[in-house]
Coordinates of C-alpha atoms in Angstrom, one line a residue:
Chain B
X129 CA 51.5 58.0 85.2
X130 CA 53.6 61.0 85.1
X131 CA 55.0 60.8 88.8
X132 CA 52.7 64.2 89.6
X133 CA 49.7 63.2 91.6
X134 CA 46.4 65.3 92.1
X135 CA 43.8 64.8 95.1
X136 CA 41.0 64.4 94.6
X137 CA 40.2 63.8 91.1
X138 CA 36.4 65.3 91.4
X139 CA 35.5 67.8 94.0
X140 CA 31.6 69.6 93.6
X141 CA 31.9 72.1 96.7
X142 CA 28.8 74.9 97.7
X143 CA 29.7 78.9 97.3
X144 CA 30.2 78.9 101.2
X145 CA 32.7 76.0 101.4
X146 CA 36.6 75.2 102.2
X147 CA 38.4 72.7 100.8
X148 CA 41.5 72.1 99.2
X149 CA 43.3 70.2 96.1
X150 CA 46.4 68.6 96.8
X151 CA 49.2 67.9 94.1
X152 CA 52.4 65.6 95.0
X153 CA 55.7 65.0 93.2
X154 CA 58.1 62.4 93.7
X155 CA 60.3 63.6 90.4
X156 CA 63.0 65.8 92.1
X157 CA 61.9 69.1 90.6
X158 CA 62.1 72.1 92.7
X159 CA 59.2 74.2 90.8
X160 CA 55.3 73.4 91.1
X161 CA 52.7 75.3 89.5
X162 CA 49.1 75.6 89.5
X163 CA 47.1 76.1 86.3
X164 CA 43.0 77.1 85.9
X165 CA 41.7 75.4 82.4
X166 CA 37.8 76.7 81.7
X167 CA 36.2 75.4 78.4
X168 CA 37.7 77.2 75.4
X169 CA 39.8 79.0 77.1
X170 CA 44.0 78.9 77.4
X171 CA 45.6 77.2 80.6
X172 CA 45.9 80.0 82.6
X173 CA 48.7 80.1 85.0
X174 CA 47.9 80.7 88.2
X175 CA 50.6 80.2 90.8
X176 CA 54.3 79.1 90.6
X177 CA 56.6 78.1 93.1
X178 CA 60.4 77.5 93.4
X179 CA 62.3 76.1 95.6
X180 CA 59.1 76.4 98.0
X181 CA 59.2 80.0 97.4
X182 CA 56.3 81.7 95.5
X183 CA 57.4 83.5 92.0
X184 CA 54.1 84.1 90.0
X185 CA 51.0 85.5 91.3
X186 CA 49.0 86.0 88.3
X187 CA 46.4 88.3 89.2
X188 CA 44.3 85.5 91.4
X189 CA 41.6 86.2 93.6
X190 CA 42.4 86.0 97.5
X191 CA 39.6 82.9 97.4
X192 CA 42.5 80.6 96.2
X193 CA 45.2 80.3 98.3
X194 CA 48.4 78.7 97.4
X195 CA 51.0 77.0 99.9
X196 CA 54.1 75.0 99.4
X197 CA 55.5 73.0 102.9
X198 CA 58.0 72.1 100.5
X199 CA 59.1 71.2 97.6
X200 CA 57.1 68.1 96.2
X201 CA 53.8 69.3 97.8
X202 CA 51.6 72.1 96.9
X203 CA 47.9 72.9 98.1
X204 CA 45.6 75.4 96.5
X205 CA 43.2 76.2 99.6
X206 CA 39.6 77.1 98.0
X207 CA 36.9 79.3 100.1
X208 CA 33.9 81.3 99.4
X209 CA 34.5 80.2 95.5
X210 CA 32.1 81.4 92.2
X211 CA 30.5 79.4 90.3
X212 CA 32.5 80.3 87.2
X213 CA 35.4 79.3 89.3
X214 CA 34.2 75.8 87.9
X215 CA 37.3 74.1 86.3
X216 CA 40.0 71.6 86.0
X217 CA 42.8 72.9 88.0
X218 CA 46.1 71.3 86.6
X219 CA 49.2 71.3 89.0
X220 CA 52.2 70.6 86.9
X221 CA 56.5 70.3 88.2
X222 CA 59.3 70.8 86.1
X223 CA 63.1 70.7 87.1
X224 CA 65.4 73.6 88.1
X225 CA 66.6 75.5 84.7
X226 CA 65.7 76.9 81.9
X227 CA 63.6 74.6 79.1
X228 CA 63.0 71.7 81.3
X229 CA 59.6 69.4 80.6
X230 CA 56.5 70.2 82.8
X231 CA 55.1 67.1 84.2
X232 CA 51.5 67.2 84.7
X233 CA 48.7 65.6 87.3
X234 CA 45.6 64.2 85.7
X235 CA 44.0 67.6 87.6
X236 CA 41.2 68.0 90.0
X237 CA 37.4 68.8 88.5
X238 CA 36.3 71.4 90.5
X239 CA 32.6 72.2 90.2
X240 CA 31.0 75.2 92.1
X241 CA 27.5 74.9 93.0
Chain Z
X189 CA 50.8 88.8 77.2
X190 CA 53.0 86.2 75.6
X191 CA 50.5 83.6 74.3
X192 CA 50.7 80.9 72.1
X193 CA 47.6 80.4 69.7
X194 CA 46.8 77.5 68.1
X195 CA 45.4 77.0 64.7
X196 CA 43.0 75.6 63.7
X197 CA 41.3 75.1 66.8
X198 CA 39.4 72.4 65.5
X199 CA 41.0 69.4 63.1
X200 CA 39.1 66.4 61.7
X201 CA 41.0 63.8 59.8
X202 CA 40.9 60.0 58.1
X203 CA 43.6 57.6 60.1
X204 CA 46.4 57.5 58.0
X205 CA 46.4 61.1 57.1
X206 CA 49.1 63.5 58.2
X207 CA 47.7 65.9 60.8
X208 CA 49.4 69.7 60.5
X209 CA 48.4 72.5 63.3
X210 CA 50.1 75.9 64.1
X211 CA 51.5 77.8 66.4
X212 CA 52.1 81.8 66.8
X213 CA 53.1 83.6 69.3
X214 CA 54.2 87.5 70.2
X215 CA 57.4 88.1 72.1
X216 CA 60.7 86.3 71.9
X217 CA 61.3 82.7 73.1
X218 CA 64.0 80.2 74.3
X219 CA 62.4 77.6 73.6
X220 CA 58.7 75.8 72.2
X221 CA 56.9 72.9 73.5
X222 CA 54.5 71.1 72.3
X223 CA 51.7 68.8 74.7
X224 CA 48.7 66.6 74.1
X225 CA 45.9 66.1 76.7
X226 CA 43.2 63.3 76.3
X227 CA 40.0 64.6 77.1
X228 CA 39.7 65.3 80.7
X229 CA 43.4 64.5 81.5
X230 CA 46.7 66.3 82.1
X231 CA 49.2 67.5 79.7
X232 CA 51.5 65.4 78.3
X233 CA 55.0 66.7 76.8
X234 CA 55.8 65.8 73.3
X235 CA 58.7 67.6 72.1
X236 CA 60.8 70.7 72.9
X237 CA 62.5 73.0 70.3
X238 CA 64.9 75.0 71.3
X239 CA 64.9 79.1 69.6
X240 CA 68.3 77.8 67.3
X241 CA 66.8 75.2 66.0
X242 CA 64.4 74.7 62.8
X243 CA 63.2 71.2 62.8
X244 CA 62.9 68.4 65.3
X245 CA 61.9 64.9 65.0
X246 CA 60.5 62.7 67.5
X247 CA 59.1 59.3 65.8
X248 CA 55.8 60.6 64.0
X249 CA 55.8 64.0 65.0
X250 CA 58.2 66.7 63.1
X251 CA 58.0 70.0 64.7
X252 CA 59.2 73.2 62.6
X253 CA 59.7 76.7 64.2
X254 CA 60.4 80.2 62.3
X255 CA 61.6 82.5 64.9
X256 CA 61.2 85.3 62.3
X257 CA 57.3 84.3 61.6
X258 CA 57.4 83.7 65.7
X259 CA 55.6 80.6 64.4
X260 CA 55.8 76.7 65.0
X261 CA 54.0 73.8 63.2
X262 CA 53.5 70.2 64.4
X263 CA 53.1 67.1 62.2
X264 CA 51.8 63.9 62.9
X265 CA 52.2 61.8 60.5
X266 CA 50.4 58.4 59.3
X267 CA 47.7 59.4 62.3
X268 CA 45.7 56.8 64.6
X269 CA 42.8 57.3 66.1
X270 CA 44.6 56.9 69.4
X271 CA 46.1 60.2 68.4
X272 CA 42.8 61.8 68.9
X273 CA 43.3 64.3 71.8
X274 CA 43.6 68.3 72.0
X275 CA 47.4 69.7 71.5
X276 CA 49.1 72.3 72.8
X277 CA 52.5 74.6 72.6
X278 CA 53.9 76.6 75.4
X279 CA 56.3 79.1 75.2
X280 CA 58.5 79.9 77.7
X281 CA 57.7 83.5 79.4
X282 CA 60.7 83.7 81.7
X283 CA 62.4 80.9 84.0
X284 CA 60.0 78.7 85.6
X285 CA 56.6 80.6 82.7
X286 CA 54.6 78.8 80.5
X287 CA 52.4 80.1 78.6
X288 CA 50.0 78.1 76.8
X289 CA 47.6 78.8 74.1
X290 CA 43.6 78.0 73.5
X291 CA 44.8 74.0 71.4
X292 CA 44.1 72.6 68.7
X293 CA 41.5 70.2 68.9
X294 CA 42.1 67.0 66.6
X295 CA 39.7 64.2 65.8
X296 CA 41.3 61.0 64.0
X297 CA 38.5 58.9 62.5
X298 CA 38.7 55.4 62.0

């Protein structure tokens, strides 16, 4: 248990669908991120925020859609999704500062059909 | 972009062996980090190293970095099969960046 908790832990969602993955810190950190990892591939950073304000956008479609109420919850908001958009999406936290730890959720197994 | 790449990607070992994988990466750092995830899981942090230091210990695992080389190694040492999982460094790419590389993939047999 690393104190960052993903919702839900499986999610198998059609082409046409909504939904959306829920991550929840208790730690005290005031950055959340949201990372893609596909088979045999790097983590690929997706979103961060800090201090509820969004600092990375790396290149993601508009069919995910980040958003931060504040600062121990994050959402990524999933529509109209590929089926190579099939992943586990990893939300991590870390503290304020420079070299800090990332605390990870257990992620969310998202499969597109 | 900043990347760190792990090798070799794959790693099969005897318990009780020592377990060695690599790290490079391209542009200047503040600081590596190494993780483990168990198949399936999330990330778990194992050991910083900060850019002025050389070698860090943390109870089996011994992690060396050569800014010059833009390189870092990981040890484990006496491995378990409990050790099996796939590991990971991340290098920072800017405040509140981590990049993280492909892993390396290690098997402990029993």
């Amino acid at each position: 248990e690393t104190g960052v908790t993903q919702t839900p832990r499986h999610l198998v969602m059609g082409m046409t669908n909504k939904k959306s993955l829920k991550c929840e810190q208790h730690l005290g950190h005031n950055a959340m991120y949201w990372y893609k990892q596909s088979a045999k591939k790097p983590l690929e950073l997706m979103f961060v925020y800090n201090f509820k304000e969004q600092t990375e956008n790396n290149s993601v479609p508009s069919r995910f859609s980040p958003e931060c109420p504040n600062s121990s919850h994050l959402f990524l908001h999933l529509h109209t999704l590929q089926p190579e958009d099939s992943a586990l999406y990893l939300c991590a936290s870390t503290e304020a500062g420079e070299g800090t730890e990332a605390f990870f959720g257990q992620g969310t197994r998202l499969t597109v059909v | 972009s900043q990347q760190g790449e792990e090798d070799p990607q794959a790693l099969s070992i005897q318990e009780g062996e020592n377990a060695t994988m690599n790290c490079s990466y391209k542009t200047s750092i503040n600081n590596l980090q190494w993780y483990r995830q168990n198949s399936g899981r999330g990330l778990v942090h194992l050991i910083l190293i900060r850019s002025n230091e050389r070698e860090k210990h943390s109870g089996r695992l011994r992690v060396t970095l050569d800014t010059s080389k833009k390189s870092s190694s990981l040890l484990i040492t006496a491995s378990r099969a409990a050790d099996t999982a796939s590991y990971f460094c991340a290098t920072d790419a800017g405040t509140y960046k981590y990049i993280f590389g492909t892993g390396t993939r290690l098997k402990v047999l029993a």
